[in-house]
Short mmCIF file of C-alpha atoms in Angstrom, two decimals:
data_model
loop_
_atom_site.label_atom_id
_atom_site.label_comp_id
_atom_site.label_asym_id
_atom_site.label_seq_id
_atom_site.Cartn_x
_atom_site.Cartn_y
_atom_site.Cartn_z
CA MET V 1 0.00 0.00 0.00
CA ARG V 2 2.78 2.43 0.86
CA ILE V 3 4.46 1.98 -2.52
CA SER V 4 1.23 2.73 -4.37
CA LEU V 5 0.67 5.87 -2.29
CA PHE V 6 4.21 7.03 -3.06
CA ALA V 7 3.71 6.39 -6.77
CA ALA V 8 0.41 8.25 -6.68
CA THR V 9 2.14 11.25 -5.08
CA LEU V 10 4.68 11.36 -7.91
CA ALA V 11 2.00 11.00 -10.59
CA ALA V 12 -0.01 13.89 -9.15
CA LEU V 13 2.79 16.47 -9.23
CA PRO V 14 2.21 19.51 -11.47
CA VAL V 15 5.01 19.79 -14.01
CA LEU V 16 6.34 22.12 -16.64
CA ALA V 17 9.08 21.37 -19.18
CA ALA V 18 11.75 18.68 -18.79
CA ALA V 19 14.75 19.71 -16.72
CA ASP V 20 18.11 18.70 -18.20
CA GLY V 21 17.28 15.03 -18.34
CA HIS V 22 17.10 14.37 -14.62
CA GLY V 23 13.38 14.77 -14.16
CA GLN V 24 10.62 17.25 -14.80
CA SER V 25 10.51 20.78 -13.44
CA THR V 26 7.85 21.28 -10.79
CA ALA V 27 5.67 24.36 -11.19
CA VAL V 28 7.28 27.05 -9.03
CA SER V 29 5.39 29.56 -6.89
CA TYR V 30 6.77 32.13 -4.45
CA GLY V 31 3.68 32.40 -2.27
CA ALA V 32 3.19 35.48 -0.10
CA ARG V 33 6.31 35.43 2.08
CA PRO V 34 8.99 36.93 -0.21
CA ALA V 35 6.81 39.97 -1.01
CA TYR V 36 6.01 40.32 2.69
CA LEU V 37 9.73 40.47 3.49
CA VAL V 38 10.43 42.94 0.67
CA ASP V 39 7.65 45.21 1.94
CA LYS V 40 9.30 45.27 5.38
CA LEU V 41 12.69 46.38 4.04
CA PRO V 42 13.71 49.98 4.76
CA GLU V 43 13.73 52.30 1.79
CA GLY V 44 16.85 51.97 -0.31
CA ALA V 45 18.54 50.27 -3.24
CA LEU V 46 17.94 46.70 -2.03
CA LYS V 47 14.23 47.27 -1.56
CA ASP V 48 13.94 49.03 -4.92
CA LYS V 49 15.69 46.18 -6.72
CA LEU V 50 13.72 43.38 -5.06
CA ALA V 51 10.40 45.23 -5.39
CA SER V 52 11.03 45.62 -9.12
CA CYS V 53 10.89 41.82 -9.49
CA MET V 54 7.40 41.29 -8.07
CA ALA V 55 5.98 40.39 -11.49
CA GLN V 56 8.79 38.08 -12.55
CA THR V 57 8.08 34.46 -13.46
CA PRO V 58 9.36 32.15 -10.70
CA ALA V 59 11.98 29.63 -11.78
CA GLN V 60 13.90 26.83 -10.11
CA THR V 61 17.49 27.74 -9.21
CA ASP V 62 20.43 25.79 -7.79
CA PHE V 63 21.26 28.81 -5.61
CA SER V 64 18.20 27.88 -3.53
CA ILE V 65 18.74 24.77 -1.39
CA GLY V 66 15.81 23.21 0.46
CA HIS V 67 16.97 22.47 4.01
CA ARG V 68 15.34 19.08 4.69
CA GLY V 69 12.76 20.20 2.14
CA ALA V 70 10.68 23.14 3.37
CA ALA V 71 10.97 22.48 7.09
CA LEU V 72 9.58 25.80 8.28
CA MET V 73 6.04 24.45 7.91
CA PHE V 74 6.31 20.86 6.63
CA PRO V 75 7.57 17.87 8.63
CA GLU V 76 11.20 17.59 7.58
CA HIS V 77 12.55 14.81 5.36
CA THR V 78 9.09 13.73 4.26
CA ASP V 79 7.72 13.46 0.76
CA GLN V 80 5.52 16.52 1.36
CA SER V 81 8.48 18.61 2.59
CA PHE V 82 10.57 17.78 -0.47
CA ILE V 83 7.66 18.50 -2.81
CA ALA V 84 7.03 21.84 -1.08
CA GLY V 85 10.72 22.75 -1.36
CA ALA V 86 10.72 22.01 -5.09
CA ARG V 87 7.50 23.98 -5.59
CA GLN V 88 9.28 26.94 -3.97
CA GLY V 89 12.04 26.72 -6.57
CA ALA V 90 14.78 24.91 -4.68
CA GLY V 91 17.05 23.46 -7.33
CA ILE V 92 18.82 21.33 -4.74
CA LEU V 93 17.16 19.39 -1.90
CA GLU V 94 18.75 17.88 1.20
CA CYS V 95 18.24 14.44 2.69
CA ASP V 96 20.18 13.99 5.93
CA VAL V 97 21.25 10.34 5.87
CA THR V 98 21.42 7.88 8.73
CA PHE V 99 20.92 4.12 9.03
CA THR V 100 18.58 1.58 10.59
CA LYS V 101 19.35 -1.56 12.60
CA ASP V 102 19.66 -3.52 9.35
CA HIS V 103 21.87 -0.80 7.82
CA GLU V 104 19.35 0.62 5.40
CA LEU V 105 19.75 4.34 4.72
CA VAL V 106 16.90 6.68 5.68
CA CYS V 107 16.33 10.43 5.77
CA ARG V 108 16.60 11.76 9.33
CA HIS V 109 18.39 14.79 10.75
CA ALA V 110 19.97 12.59 13.40
CA GLN V 111 20.09 8.92 14.17
CA ASN V 112 18.56 9.69 17.55
CA ASP V 113 15.73 12.12 16.72
CA LEU V 114 12.75 9.78 16.35
CA HIS V 115 11.26 10.87 19.70
CA THR V 116 10.83 14.45 18.38
CA THR V 117 10.20 13.84 14.65
CA THR V 118 7.84 10.84 14.74
CA ASN V 119 5.08 9.29 16.85
CA ILE V 120 7.33 6.49 18.13
CA LEU V 121 6.68 7.26 21.82
CA VAL V 122 2.93 6.69 21.38
CA SER V 123 3.36 3.68 19.09
CA ASP V 124 3.98 -0.03 19.61
CA LEU V 125 7.69 0.66 19.08
CA ALA V 126 8.11 2.83 22.18
CA ASN V 127 9.85 -0.07 23.92
CA THR V 128 12.68 0.09 21.36
CA CYS V 129 13.78 3.55 22.49
CA ASN V 130 17.27 3.84 23.88
CA THR V 131 15.91 6.04 26.69
CA ALA V 132 12.25 5.64 27.58
CA PHE V 133 10.00 8.66 28.02
CA THR V 134 10.60 10.34 31.37
CA PRO V 135 7.90 12.82 32.48
CA ALA V 136 8.69 16.33 33.62
CA SER V 137 8.99 16.68 37.36
CA GLY V 138 9.86 19.84 39.24
CA ASP V 139 12.83 21.43 37.49
CA THR V 140 13.52 18.30 35.45
CA LYS V 141 12.33 18.48 31.86
CA ALA V 142 10.57 15.65 30.08
CA SER V 143 12.97 13.58 27.98
CA ALA V 144 13.44 10.53 25.75
CA GLU V 145 15.82 9.23 23.09
CA CYS V 146 14.83 6.98 20.20
CA ARG V 147 17.18 5.85 17.44
CA THR V 148 16.76 4.55 13.92
CA SER V 149 19.56 2.09 14.70
CA GLU V 150 17.18 0.29 17.08
CA LEU V 151 14.63 -0.33 14.30
CA THR V 152 14.63 -2.41 11.16
CA LEU V 153 13.60 -0.63 7.99
CA GLU V 154 10.27 -2.46 8.12
CA GLN V 155 9.65 -1.08 11.61
CA PHE V 156 10.79 2.42 10.61
CA ARG V 157 8.24 2.48 7.81
CA THR V 158 5.37 2.06 10.31
CA LEU V 159 6.11 5.38 12.06
CA THR V 160 4.19 8.58 11.39
CA PRO V 161 6.24 11.77 10.91
CA LYS V 162 5.46 15.02 12.71
CA MET V 163 6.93 18.48 13.07
CA ASP V 164 10.21 18.33 14.98
CA SER V 165 9.15 19.27 18.50
CA ALA V 166 8.77 18.17 22.09
CA ASP V 167 6.91 19.61 25.06
CA ALA V 168 9.50 19.74 27.83
CA THR V 169 6.76 20.23 30.43
CA ALA V 170 4.87 17.07 29.44
CA THR V 171 3.94 14.46 32.02
CA THR V 172 2.68 11.97 29.42
CA ALA V 173 4.12 10.67 26.16
CA GLU V 174 1.02 11.97 24.38
CA ALA V 175 1.59 15.51 25.64
CA TYR V 176 5.29 15.25 24.73
CA GLN V 177 4.22 15.15 21.07
CA GLY V 178 3.45 18.90 21.25
CA GLY V 179 5.76 21.85 21.74
CA VAL V 180 5.73 23.05 18.11
CA ALA V 181 7.32 26.51 17.91
CA GLY V 182 4.82 29.32 17.48
CA PHE V 183 6.28 30.35 14.12
CA ARG V 184 5.80 26.84 12.69
CA THR V 185 2.55 24.94 12.06
CA THR V 186 0.98 21.48 12.08
CA LEU V 187 -1.27 22.21 9.11
CA TYR V 188 0.74 20.08 6.68
CA THR V 189 1.45 16.90 8.63
CA ASP V 190 -1.47 14.76 7.45
CA ASP V 191 -0.41 11.89 5.16
CA ALA V 192 3.25 12.96 5.03
CA LYS V 193 5.50 9.92 4.57
CA LEU V 194 8.90 9.06 5.99
CA MET V 195 11.46 8.32 3.31
CA THR V 196 14.40 6.06 2.71
CA HIS V 197 17.40 7.69 1.10
CA ALA V 198 16.78 5.74 -2.12
CA GLU V 199 13.14 6.90 -2.20
CA SER V 200 14.25 10.50 -1.71
CA ILE V 201 16.54 10.18 -4.72
CA GLN V 202 13.68 9.02 -6.92
CA LEU V 203 11.34 11.73 -5.67
CA ILE V 204 13.87 14.56 -5.95
CA LYS V 205 14.83 13.38 -9.42
CA SER V 206 11.17 13.43 -10.46
CA LEU V 207 10.91 17.00 -9.17
CA GLY V 208 13.71 18.14 -11.48
CA ALA V 209 15.99 18.99 -8.56
CA LYS V 210 19.52 17.98 -7.57
CA PHE V 211 20.88 16.46 -4.38
CA THR V 212 22.89 17.38 -1.30
CA PRO V 213 22.79 14.41 1.10
CA GLU V 214 24.46 14.82 4.49
CA LEU V 215 26.07 11.78 6.09
CA LYS V 216 25.08 12.16 9.74
CA SER V 217 27.36 11.22 12.61
CA PRO V 218 26.17 7.89 14.09
CA SER V 219 24.88 7.78 17.66
CA VAL V 220 26.23 4.24 17.93
CA GLU V 221 29.82 3.08 18.06
CA MET V 222 31.26 2.24 14.68
CA PRO V 223 31.67 -0.29 13.21
CA HIS V 224 28.06 -1.21 13.96
CA ASP V 225 27.58 -4.97 13.59
CA GLY V 226 30.35 -5.00 11.00
CA PHE V 227 29.10 -1.84 9.21
CA SER V 228 32.06 0.56 9.16
CA GLN V 229 32.13 4.33 8.66
CA ALA V 230 33.66 3.74 5.22
CA ASP V 231 30.86 1.28 4.38
CA TYR V 232 28.36 3.92 5.44
CA ALA V 233 29.97 6.68 3.35
CA GLN V 234 30.25 4.36 0.34
CA LYS V 235 26.69 3.09 0.57
CA MET V 236 25.34 6.62 0.38
CA ILE V 237 27.21 7.21 -2.89
CA ASP V 238 26.28 3.77 -4.22
CA GLU V 239 22.58 4.64 -4.00
CA TYR V 240 23.12 7.54 -6.41
CA LYS V 241 25.02 5.27 -8.77
CA ALA V 242 22.22 2.70 -8.63
CA ALA V 243 19.73 5.43 -9.57
CA ASP V 244 21.93 6.61 -12.49
CA ILE V 245 22.36 10.06 -10.96
CA PRO V 246 25.39 11.90 -12.42
CA ALA V 247 27.99 12.91 -9.85
CA SER V 248 27.69 16.50 -11.08
CA ASP V 249 24.15 16.60 -9.63
CA VAL V 250 25.26 15.55 -6.13
CA TRP V 251 26.93 17.57 -3.34
CA PRO V 252 27.60 15.01 -0.55
CA GLN V 253 28.13 16.69 2.84
CA SER V 254 29.56 15.87 6.24
CA PHE V 255 30.78 17.57 9.41
CA ASN V 256 33.34 14.76 9.59
CA LEU V 257 36.35 15.69 7.45
CA GLU V 258 37.26 12.01 7.18
CA ASP V 259 33.98 11.35 5.34
CA VAL V 260 34.70 14.17 2.91
CA LEU V 261 38.23 12.90 2.30
CA TYR V 262 36.89 9.37 1.80
CA TRP V 263 34.76 10.64 -1.10
CA VAL V 264 37.62 12.76 -2.48
CA ASN V 265 39.99 9.77 -2.50
CA ASN V 266 37.63 6.87 -3.25
CA GLU V 267 34.86 8.46 -5.29
CA PRO V 268 36.69 11.31 -7.02
CA GLU V 269 33.83 12.29 -9.33
CA PHE V 270 31.52 12.72 -6.34
CA GLY V 271 34.42 14.05 -4.28
CA LYS V 272 34.76 17.06 -6.59
CA GLN V 273 31.61 18.45 -4.99
CA ALA V 274 32.00 17.02 -1.49
CA VAL V 275 31.09 19.64 1.11
CA PHE V 276 32.85 20.05 4.46
CA LEU V 277 30.36 21.46 6.96
CA VAL V 278 31.61 23.66 9.81
CA GLU V 279 29.73 25.48 12.54
CA TRP V 280 30.17 28.21 15.09
CA SER V 281 31.85 27.04 18.27
CA GLU V 282 32.61 28.80 21.52
CA GLY V 283 35.49 31.21 21.10
CA PHE V 284 35.20 31.32 17.30
CA ASP V 285 35.20 35.12 17.23
CA GLU V 286 38.34 35.16 19.39
CA GLN V 287 40.37 32.75 17.25
CA ASP V 288 43.68 33.79 15.74
CA LYS V 289 42.65 34.84 12.26
CA ALA V 290 46.19 34.19 11.03
CA THR V 291 45.51 30.45 11.27
CA TRP V 292 42.51 30.56 8.94
CA ASN V 293 44.58 30.75 5.77
CA GLU V 294 46.62 27.78 6.92
CA ASP V 295 43.44 25.81 7.58
CA PHE V 296 41.96 26.74 4.21
CA ALA V 297 45.18 25.93 2.35
CA ASP V 298 45.29 22.54 4.08
CA LEU V 299 41.74 21.75 2.95
CA LYS V 300 42.56 22.71 -0.62
CA ALA V 301 45.73 20.61 -0.56
CA GLN V 302 43.65 17.58 0.47
CA GLY V 303 41.25 18.11 -2.42
CA VAL V 304 38.35 19.78 -0.60
CA GLN V 305 36.68 22.37 -2.81
CA TYR V 306 33.47 23.22 -0.90
CA LEU V 307 33.17 24.65 2.60
CA ALA V 308 29.78 25.22 4.26
CA PRO V 309 29.97 27.44 7.36
CA SER V 310 26.96 28.28 9.51
CA LEU V 311 25.40 31.67 8.82
CA ASN V 312 26.79 33.20 12.02
CA MET V 313 30.36 32.56 10.77
CA LEU V 314 29.74 34.50 7.57
CA LEU V 315 28.24 37.66 9.07
CA THR V 316 29.66 40.40 11.28
CA ASP V 317 28.56 43.70 12.81
CA ASP V 318 30.11 46.62 10.91
CA ASN V 319 29.14 49.70 12.91
CA GLY V 320 25.57 48.53 13.28
CA ALA V 321 25.19 47.07 9.79
CA LEU V 322 25.33 43.47 8.55
CA ALA V 323 28.56 42.77 6.70
CA ALA V 324 30.72 39.89 5.46
CA SER V 325 32.95 38.45 8.17
CA ALA V 326 36.74 38.32 7.93
CA TYR V 327 36.44 34.52 8.04
CA ALA V 328 34.11 34.47 5.03
CA LEU V 329 36.33 36.76 2.99
CA ALA V 330 39.46 34.77 3.87
CA ALA V 331 37.82 31.48 2.86
CA LYS V 332 36.71 32.99 -0.44
CA GLU V 333 40.17 34.46 -1.05
CA ALA V 334 41.65 30.99 -0.47
CA GLY V 335 39.62 29.69 -3.41
CA LEU V 336 37.06 27.67 -1.48
CA LYS V 337 33.51 27.56 -2.77
CA LEU V 338 31.15 28.52 0.05
CA ILE V 339 27.63 27.38 0.88
CA ALA V 340 25.66 29.02 3.71
CA TRP V 341 23.25 27.46 6.21
CA THR V 342 20.50 28.05 7.31
CA LEU V 343 18.18 30.95 6.48
CA GLU V 344 14.68 31.26 7.99
CA ARG V 345 15.29 28.68 10.68
CA SER V 346 15.39 31.24 13.49
CA GLY V 347 11.78 32.36 13.57
CA PRO V 348 10.99 36.09 13.84
CA LEU V 349 14.16 38.19 13.96
CA ALA V 350 12.77 40.91 16.21
CA THR V 351 14.32 39.08 19.17
CA GLY V 352 17.78 38.77 17.64
CA GLY V 353 17.63 35.57 15.61
CA GLY V 354 19.11 33.16 18.15
CA TRP V 355 22.00 30.81 17.31
CA TYR V 356 22.17 31.47 13.56
CA PHE V 357 22.53 35.22 14.08
CA GLN V 358 24.55 35.24 17.30
CA SER V 359 27.42 37.14 15.66
CA VAL V 360 25.04 39.96 14.70
CA GLY V 361 22.21 39.65 17.21
CA ASP V 362 22.33 43.33 18.07
CA VAL V 363 21.98 44.30 14.41
CA VAL V 364 18.97 42.34 13.18
CA LYS V 365 15.69 44.10 13.92
CA ASN V 366 12.91 42.38 11.97
CA ASP V 367 12.31 39.67 9.38
CA SER V 368 13.40 41.87 6.47
CA ASP V 369 16.93 41.34 7.76
CA TYR V 370 16.70 37.82 6.32
CA LEU V 371 16.93 39.56 2.93
CA VAL V 372 19.72 41.88 4.07
CA ALA V 373 21.74 38.92 5.35
CA LEU V 374 21.05 37.05 2.11
CA ASP V 375 22.24 40.03 0.08
CA VAL V 376 25.48 40.25 2.08
CA ILE V 377 26.39 36.59 1.71
CA ALA V 378 25.38 36.54 -1.96
CA GLN V 379 27.02 39.78 -3.10
CA ASP V 380 29.85 40.45 -0.65
CA VAL V 381 30.83 36.88 0.19
CA GLY V 382 29.81 35.28 -3.11
CA VAL V 383 28.38 32.01 -1.81
CA GLU V 384 27.42 29.30 -4.28
CA GLY V 385 24.08 28.60 -2.62
CA VAL V 386 22.00 29.08 0.52
CA PHE V 387 20.10 26.54 2.59
CA SER V 388 16.71 27.73 3.78
CA ASP V 389 13.79 26.29 5.71
CA TRP V 390 11.54 28.23 3.31
CA PRO V 391 13.28 28.12 -0.08
CA ALA V 392 10.88 30.57 -1.77
CA THR V 393 12.71 33.51 -0.20
CA VAL V 394 16.10 32.49 -1.59
CA THR V 395 14.52 31.55 -4.93
CA TYR V 396 12.92 34.98 -5.24
CA TYR V 397 16.18 36.75 -4.43
CA ALA V 398 18.22 34.55 -6.79
CA ASN V 399 15.76 35.00 -9.67
CA CYS V 400 15.69 38.76 -9.14
CA MET V 401 19.49 39.05 -8.97
CA GLY V 402 20.13 36.69 -11.86
CA LEU V 403 22.05 34.16 -9.76
#
């Protein structure tokens, strides 16, 4: 039954013309949000330019990368999230890859996130969780931990996805299913389907988009029942080969440099576009900037071409204005191709933007600063693409700017 539902979903997609032989282009629509953000911009050249594009025809662009699909409002890594991301013009879509007990690859942000992204705690599989649900009590928050590595693929398929959330005040597993952030929604969770990595490849291909899978760090010790880290990295690439996806359409990612170097050395065609992910860490803004060029040169010498820093590493406060950071400019000068993550994951920016904007929290004032930040990293840094939880915003900007 599940296979027929999946096939029916693909058959029902609205399409336009064929897209370079790797699928059909999904009809693209911006929706209301990009215009809303443009309207909120202060008067000036950026607002004038973006406002002049209101009547343009939306088009898919590789500059726009769907972060787990369109996770702002759709349950991440589901068929509906990927479809929504493509409909918003994302030319590249992300499946975060982890594995099950029987070493099948599935799309999950982490191997141990099932307690917040599915209904496992209120299902017959609750007893498989690594840490059972513990109710909130006094100052102790409710908690649980459930891993894909404790389930076979057959068991995984029985779960129902939901928005990534948990109610830390819950005293029951049922109440723990809540906690959805106020800027998100549960309107689009009905009938969304969990996906294997191989299924995501087929769906994304049918949508006319390309691929940026992230090999997630395992929560279990490796090797896992004989399945090594190299086996894991290779299997992810093998599933693209089995689907006849050209390496030029795939940007494999990892926070683990050893994974990236494995692809560079063992799968050189895929390794050309392997992406090394890095994120803000404590003391980043106090690091000796003289070491950055050495780090960048070392990456280049090992064959790494793409670096993907978190948004907070690319932005700085220049006398009260958003500007490109010294780190971003040094990485670009070193010849690395940069990809930024993640726009529109922070909720309303009136309160400073949280983790993703911590380097410029005193500068951002409202949601129009999403567009200001995007303009800085696109024009002043020159990134190759931008991950977003709502790809329509990046698509609109890229179409308007001719990226």
